[in-house]
Amino acid sequence: MTQGRPLLNRRLTEFGTTIFAEMSALAVRTGSINLGQGFPDTDGPDEIREAAVRALRDGRGNQYPPGPGVPELRTAITDHQQRRYGLAYDPDTEVLVTAGATEAIAAAMLALLEPGDEVIALEPYYDSYAASIAMAGGTRVPVTLHPEAASGTYRLDLDELRAAVTPRTRLILLNTPHNPTGTVLTREELAAVAGLARERDLLVVTDEVYEHLVFEGEHIPLASFPGMRERTVTVSSAGKTFSFTGWKVGWITGSPELVTAVRSAKQFLTYVSAGPFQYAVAEALRLPDSYYDALRADLRAKRDLLSTGLAEAGFGVYRPAGTYFVTTDIRPLGGERDGFAFCRALPGRCGVVAIPNAVFYDHRDQGAPFVRFAFCKRADVLEEAVSRLKGLAG
Ligand code: PMP
Ligand code: GLN
């Protein structure tokens, strides 16, 4: 307190410390297997790491890179969007390199919102969305994805989405493939979101950081739907696709007007970041399709290993169509209902760390019994975790 006022402003008081920091610290303190925070325990390709070393040694990016990002990376990003999705962007005016997807989302909220604007986000939502909306003075309006135990999937109710739009709605903050549920929105669902955005004249910020981690169905960028290119900011990041989450290289693509707006905010957050890593990520984006196929195949096998193991251990399992997370229901374990208490006790009970999905909800009761496990870990680590978790039931 000073001047009789708390130090932290009202916009941020509800957020505390992120669950990822809390749970990773708990894993270290207890020596537990960390299936909480989503980071791979094996680094990305050697040749990409060497590309970063080369850039450092050659003095590329050791001083401030250009504000929008180094040209090599911006061109690699637009080539990637063209090659994978047939989306044409101009590397000079329609791309912005950011300090991870996290900064891209924060900058987009700070740039595009007036205080009081409403932002619709799919709930459970990635935790930085709520904080970024709050920092921009916006109001979040969650639309809850519904778990369907019978199919083991989460579904978006399009009528609920439609009903959430008000005259104050400025934008939809979408995420597909979706963290933490692993849902991949279908072409029909995305077409409905696009139709709604056009009809109600809304912007969309779409977080597609897991675009390459799809095991069922396909990833379709929202920007590829008719009339969406000019109202969509697409966000992605090298962290998930290339297994270098610590490099914090992210980007957006969008119309020149949208990119200029987001850059206006971004330039006063970090200005620029990650100089040498930008050159390395430019090389990574040019890896052959075989790289992406191998990444997906590896993670699909790990998804199956962990999902099957968790089911055998007694959890209700929502088998993810994408991402590297699996959401589980702890109720079948034997009367447990509180994911928070469960996750806080889990290291002591069996030496495993997971994330309570309730932190991703405004309607916390809806998320209470669900717990997320990450499977971007070595197979032997996942096997050991499963064998520990099998000791829980009964
Ligand atoms: N969006 C989602 C859905 C995420 O899961 C994450 C976590 N990596 C991010 C954004 C943040 O990405 P980055 O590490 O590139 O900032
Ligand atoms: N995106 C990662 C997750 O969902 C965590 C990133 C972070 O710690 N901010 O687990």
GROMACS .gro file of C-alpha atoms in nm, residues 48-315:
model
  268
   48ILE     CA    1   1.802  -2.485  -3.623
   49ARG     CA    2   1.990  -2.447  -3.297
   50GLU     CA    3   2.311  -2.424  -3.500
   51ALA     CA    4   2.149  -2.160  -3.721
   52ALA     CA    5   2.095  -1.950  -3.407
   53VAL     CA    6   2.458  -2.002  -3.302
   54ARG     CA    7   2.574  -1.901  -3.650
   55ALA     CA    8   2.363  -1.586  -3.643
   56LEU     CA    9   2.509  -1.492  -3.303
   57ARG     CA   10   2.866  -1.555  -3.422
   58ASP     CA   11   2.815  -1.374  -3.753
   59GLY     CA   12   2.670  -1.072  -3.579
   60ARG     CA   13   2.325  -1.104  -3.733
   61GLY     CA   14   2.062  -0.971  -3.496
   62ASN     CA   15   2.297  -0.883  -3.211
   63GLN     CA   16   2.183  -0.521  -3.241
   64TYR     CA   17   1.821  -0.406  -3.266
   65PRO     CA   18   1.659  -0.579  -3.560
   66PRO     CA   19   1.406  -0.379  -3.768
   67GLY     CA   20   1.078  -0.305  -3.585
   68PRO     CA   21   0.858  -0.533  -3.798
   69GLY     CA   22   1.110  -0.820  -3.779
   70VAL     CA   23   1.408  -0.918  -3.997
   71PRO     CA   24   1.318  -0.942  -4.368
   72GLU     CA   25   1.438  -1.306  -4.389
   73LEU     CA   26   1.185  -1.409  -4.123
   74ARG     CA   27   0.900  -1.199  -4.258
   75THR     CA   28   0.948  -1.356  -4.600
   76ALA     CA   29   0.970  -1.705  -4.450
   77ILE     CA   30   0.640  -1.641  -4.268
   78THR     CA   31   0.457  -1.522  -4.580
   79ASP     CA   32   0.601  -1.813  -4.783
   80HIS     CA   33   0.476  -2.052  -4.513
   81GLN     CA   34   0.123  -1.904  -4.521
   82GLN     CA   35   0.122  -1.931  -4.900
   83ARG     CA   36   0.264  -2.283  -4.916
   84ARG     CA   37   0.049  -2.434  -4.640
   85TYR     CA   38  -0.277  -2.246  -4.681
   86GLY     CA   39  -0.267  -2.055  -5.010
   87LEU     CA   40  -0.284  -1.726  -4.817
   88ALA     CA   41  -0.092  -1.440  -4.978
   89TYR     CA   42   0.058  -1.174  -4.748
   90ASP     CA   43   0.304  -0.898  -4.825
   91PRO     CA   44   0.616  -0.943  -4.608
   92ASP     CA   45   0.669  -0.567  -4.596
   93THR     CA   46   0.325  -0.455  -4.480
   94GLU     CA   47   0.128  -0.757  -4.360
   95VAL     CA   48   0.358  -0.929  -4.108
   96LEU     CA   49   0.485  -0.833  -3.764
   97VAL     CA   50   0.734  -1.036  -3.560
   98THR     CA   51   0.663  -1.033  -3.186
   99ALA     CA   52   0.809  -1.162  -2.858
  100GLY     CA   53   0.613  -1.485  -2.877
  101ALA     CA   54   0.242  -1.522  -2.935
  102THR     CA   55   0.193  -1.379  -2.586
  103GLU     CA   56   0.313  -1.034  -2.690
  104ALA     CA   57   0.122  -1.057  -3.017
  105ILE     CA   58  -0.203  -1.113  -2.828
  106ALA     CA   59  -0.132  -0.840  -2.572
  107ALA     CA   60  -0.037  -0.591  -2.845
  108ALA     CA   61  -0.349  -0.679  -3.043
  109MET     CA   62  -0.572  -0.616  -2.742
  110LEU     CA   63  -0.394  -0.291  -2.652
  111ALA     CA   64  -0.417  -0.173  -3.011
  112LEU     CA   65  -0.769  -0.274  -3.106
  113LEU     CA   66  -0.976  -0.220  -2.791
  114GLU     CA   67  -1.126   0.088  -2.633
  115PRO     CA   68  -1.204   0.059  -2.263
  116GLY     CA   69  -1.541  -0.108  -2.224
  117ASP     CA   70  -1.523  -0.303  -2.550
  118GLU     CA   71  -1.631  -0.664  -2.516
  119VAL     CA   72  -1.414  -0.953  -2.632
  120ILE     CA   73  -1.561  -1.298  -2.682
  121ALA     CA   74  -1.323  -1.583  -2.594
  122LEU     CA   75  -1.381  -1.956  -2.591
  123GLU     CA   76  -1.380  -2.084  -2.234
  124PRO     CA   77  -1.167  -2.252  -2.105
  125TYR     CA   78  -0.933  -1.981  -2.238
  126TYR     CA   79  -0.554  -1.953  -2.231
  127ASP     CA   80  -0.472  -1.746  -1.924
  128SER     CA   81  -0.294  -1.458  -2.096
  129TYR     CA   82  -0.613  -1.373  -2.289
  130ALA     CA   83  -0.792  -1.260  -1.977
  131ALA     CA   84  -0.497  -1.054  -1.857
  132SER     CA   85  -0.440  -0.894  -2.198
  133ILE     CA   86  -0.805  -0.799  -2.233
  134ALA     CA   87  -0.798  -0.657  -1.881
  135MET     CA   88  -0.481  -0.456  -1.942
  136ALA     CA   89  -0.649  -0.301  -2.245
  137GLY     CA   90  -0.955  -0.212  -2.033
  138GLY     CA   91  -1.176  -0.454  -2.225
  139THR     CA   92  -1.441  -0.687  -2.087
  140ARG     CA   93  -1.413  -1.057  -2.156
  141VAL     CA   94  -1.723  -1.248  -2.249
  142PRO     CA   95  -1.662  -1.621  -2.225
  143VAL     CA   96  -1.845  -1.871  -2.443
  144THR     CA   97  -1.807  -2.210  -2.280
  145LEU     CA   98  -1.702  -2.518  -2.475
  146HIS     CA   99  -1.905  -2.816  -2.359
  147PRO     CA  100  -1.746  -3.148  -2.265
  148GLU     CA  101  -1.927  -3.448  -2.410
  149ALA     CA  102  -1.823  -3.750  -2.211
  150ALA     CA  103  -1.976  -3.991  -2.462
  151SER     CA  104  -1.760  -3.871  -2.752
  152GLY     CA  105  -1.468  -3.760  -2.535
  153THR     CA  106  -1.460  -3.420  -2.705
  154TYR     CA  107  -1.549  -3.057  -2.636
  155ARG     CA  108  -1.799  -2.879  -2.857
  156LEU     CA  109  -1.871  -2.517  -2.941
  157ASP     CA  110  -2.240  -2.425  -2.932
  158LEU     CA  111  -2.280  -2.184  -3.221
  159ASP     CA  112  -2.610  -2.049  -3.086
  160GLU     CA  113  -2.436  -1.956  -2.761
  161LEU     CA  114  -2.162  -1.785  -2.958
  162ARG     CA  115  -2.418  -1.588  -3.156
  163ALA     CA  116  -2.607  -1.493  -2.841
  164ALA     CA  117  -2.288  -1.360  -2.680
  165VAL     CA  118  -2.251  -1.082  -2.939
  166THR     CA  119  -2.381  -0.744  -2.820
  167PRO     CA  120  -2.352  -0.391  -2.962
  168ARG     CA  121  -2.040  -0.355  -2.745
  169THR     CA  122  -1.860  -0.656  -2.893
  170ARG     CA  123  -1.542  -0.548  -3.068
  171LEU     CA  124  -1.374  -0.876  -3.141
  172ILE     CA  125  -1.368  -1.251  -3.108
  173LEU     CA  126  -1.048  -1.396  -2.966
  174LEU     CA  127  -1.041  -1.742  -3.117
  175ASN     CA  128  -0.803  -2.031  -3.052
  176THR     CA  129  -0.780  -2.338  -3.270
  177PRO     CA  130  -0.635  -2.594  -3.210
  178HIS     CA  131  -0.757  -2.510  -2.863
  179ASN     CA  132  -0.557  -2.507  -2.540
  180PRO     CA  133  -0.645  -2.675  -2.301
  181THR     CA  134  -0.920  -2.893  -2.452
  182GLY     CA  135  -0.740  -3.008  -2.769
  183THR     CA  136  -1.045  -2.919  -2.978
  184VAL     CA  137  -0.985  -2.841  -3.345
  185LEU     CA  138  -1.267  -2.630  -3.485
  186THR     CA  139  -1.421  -2.779  -3.798
  187ARG     CA  140  -1.469  -2.609  -4.132
  188GLU     CA  141  -1.841  -2.569  -4.053
  189GLU     CA  142  -1.773  -2.414  -3.712
  190LEU     CA  143  -1.514  -2.177  -3.856
  191ALA     CA  144  -1.749  -2.081  -4.138
  192ALA     CA  145  -2.012  -1.995  -3.877
  193VAL     CA  146  -1.764  -1.784  -3.679
  194ALA     CA  147  -1.665  -1.608  -4.001
  195GLY     CA  148  -2.028  -1.550  -4.093
  196LEU     CA  149  -2.100  -1.402  -3.753
  197ALA     CA  150  -1.796  -1.173  -3.769
  198ARG     CA  151  -1.902  -1.046  -4.112
  199GLU     CA  152  -2.265  -1.003  -4.015
  200ARG     CA  153  -2.188  -0.814  -3.692
  201ASP     CA  154  -1.882  -0.636  -3.833
  202LEU     CA  155  -1.641  -0.783  -3.573
  203LEU     CA  156  -1.266  -0.820  -3.576
  204VAL     CA  157  -1.116  -1.162  -3.501
  205VAL     CA  158  -0.782  -1.232  -3.339
  206THR     CA  159  -0.713  -1.600  -3.398
  207ASP     CA  160  -0.444  -1.779  -3.198
  208GLU     CA  161  -0.315  -2.061  -3.417
  209VAL     CA  162   0.008  -2.148  -3.232
  210TYR     CA  163  -0.079  -2.519  -3.249
  211GLU     CA  164  -0.148  -2.508  -3.624
  212HIS     CA  165   0.095  -2.794  -3.692
  213LEU     CA  166  -0.016  -3.014  -3.402
  214VAL     CA  167  -0.333  -3.160  -3.547
  215PHE     CA  168  -0.400  -3.534  -3.525
  216GLU     CA  169  -0.766  -3.550  -3.633
  217GLY     CA  170  -0.923  -3.326  -3.897
  218GLU     CA  171  -0.727  -3.035  -4.037
  219HIS     CA  172  -0.620  -2.689  -3.936
  220ILE     CA  173  -0.799  -2.425  -4.141
  221PRO     CA  174  -0.693  -2.065  -4.081
  222LEU     CA  175  -0.990  -1.840  -4.017
  223ALA     CA  176  -0.833  -1.581  -4.248
  224SER     CA  177  -0.894  -1.817  -4.542
  225PHE     CA  178  -1.274  -1.775  -4.524
  226PRO     CA  179  -1.442  -1.525  -4.756
  227GLY     CA  180  -1.430  -1.169  -4.630
  228MET     CA  181  -1.212  -1.260  -4.331
  229ARG     CA  182  -0.869  -1.158  -4.449
  230GLU     CA  183  -0.936  -0.788  -4.386
  231ARG     CA  184  -1.083  -0.839  -4.038
  232THR     CA  185  -0.856  -1.112  -3.899
  233VAL     CA  186  -0.529  -1.095  -3.710
  234THR     CA  187  -0.367  -1.440  -3.724
  235VAL     CA  188  -0.122  -1.520  -3.445
  236SER     CA  189   0.139  -1.795  -3.443
  237SER     CA  190   0.470  -1.876  -3.282
  238ALA     CA  191   0.786  -2.081  -3.327
  239GLY     CA  192   0.766  -2.216  -2.972
  240LYS     CA  193   0.531  -2.508  -3.036
  241THR     CA  194   0.613  -2.586  -3.398
  242PHE     CA  195   0.990  -2.602  -3.352
  243SER     CA  196   1.019  -2.696  -2.983
  244PHE     CA  197   1.209  -2.385  -2.878
  245THR     CA  198   0.961  -2.228  -2.638
  246GLY     CA  199   1.236  -2.022  -2.471
  247TRP     CA  200   1.323  -1.830  -2.787
  248LYS     CA  201   0.995  -1.639  -2.780
  249VAL     CA  202   0.961  -1.570  -3.150
  250GLY     CA  203   0.601  -1.514  -3.255
  251TRP     CA  204   0.426  -1.325  -3.531
  252ILE     CA  205   0.102  -1.194  -3.672
  253THR     CA  206  -0.026  -1.172  -4.026
  254GLY     CA  207  -0.312  -0.949  -4.135
  255SER     CA  208  -0.410  -0.656  -4.353
  256PRO     CA  209  -0.171  -0.358  -4.359
  257GLU     CA  210  -0.419  -0.159  -4.147
  258LEU     CA  211  -0.444  -0.427  -3.879
  259VAL     CA  212  -0.070  -0.492  -3.872
  260THR     CA  213   0.002  -0.119  -3.847
  261ALA     CA  214  -0.239  -0.089  -3.556
  262VAL     CA  215  -0.088  -0.383  -3.366
  263ARG     CA  216   0.263  -0.255  -3.436
  264SER     CA  217   0.169   0.078  -3.278
  265ALA     CA  218   0.123  -0.102  -2.946
  266LYS     CA  219   0.401  -0.359  -2.989
  267GLN     CA  220   0.669  -0.094  -3.054
  268PHE     CA  221   0.623   0.038  -2.701
  269LEU     CA  222   0.611  -0.302  -2.532
  270THR     CA  223   0.940  -0.455  -2.648
  271TYR     CA  224   1.008  -0.254  -2.965
  272VAL     CA  225   1.190  -0.564  -3.098
  273SER     CA  226   1.325  -0.891  -2.961
  274ALA     CA  227   1.521  -1.211  -3.021
  275GLY     CA  228   1.745  -1.082  -3.306
  276PRO     CA  229   1.960  -1.390  -3.378
  277PHE     CA  230   1.669  -1.627  -3.312
  278GLN     CA  231   1.467  -1.457  -3.582
  279TYR     CA  232   1.723  -1.573  -3.841
  280ALA     CA  233   1.710  -1.927  -3.702
  281VAL     CA  234   1.330  -1.936  -3.712
  282ALA     CA  235   1.341  -1.815  -4.073
  283GLU     CA  236   1.540  -2.130  -4.152
  284ALA     CA  237   1.307  -2.344  -3.942
  285LEU     CA  238   1.001  -2.230  -4.139
  286ARG     CA  239   1.172  -2.357  -4.453
  287LEU     CA  240   1.219  -2.710  -4.320
  288PRO     CA  241   1.070  -2.970  -4.554
  289ASP     CA  242   0.724  -3.116  -4.497
  290SER     CA  243   0.893  -3.427  -4.357
  291TYR     CA  244   0.988  -3.225  -4.046
  292TYR     CA  245   0.627  -3.128  -3.977
  293ASP     CA  246   0.506  -3.482  -4.051
  294ALA     CA  247   0.758  -3.632  -3.809
  295LEU     CA  248   0.666  -3.383  -3.534
  296ARG     CA  249   0.299  -3.469  -3.572
  297ALA     CA  250   0.362  -3.844  -3.581
  298ASP     CA  251   0.579  -3.826  -3.269
  299LEU     CA  252   0.317  -3.629  -3.078
  300ARG     CA  253   0.032  -3.846  -3.200
  301ALA     CA  254   0.204  -4.153  -3.055
  302LYS     CA  255   0.259  -3.965  -2.728
  303ARG     CA  256  -0.101  -3.850  -2.721
  304ASP     CA  257  -0.210  -4.211  -2.757
  305LEU     CA  258   0.035  -4.332  -2.493
  306LEU     CA  259  -0.076  -4.074  -2.236
  307SER     CA  260  -0.449  -4.085  -2.318
  308THR     CA  261  -0.458  -4.463  -2.295
  309GLY     CA  262  -0.252  -4.461  -1.978
  310LEU     CA  263  -0.473  -4.200  -1.812
  311ALA     CA  264  -0.786  -4.395  -1.903
  312GLU     CA  265  -0.631  -4.710  -1.754
  313ALA     CA  266  -0.544  -4.511  -1.443
  314GLY     CA  267  -0.915  -4.431  -1.404
  315PHE     CA  268  -0.943  -4.078  -1.545
   0.00000   0.00000   0.00000
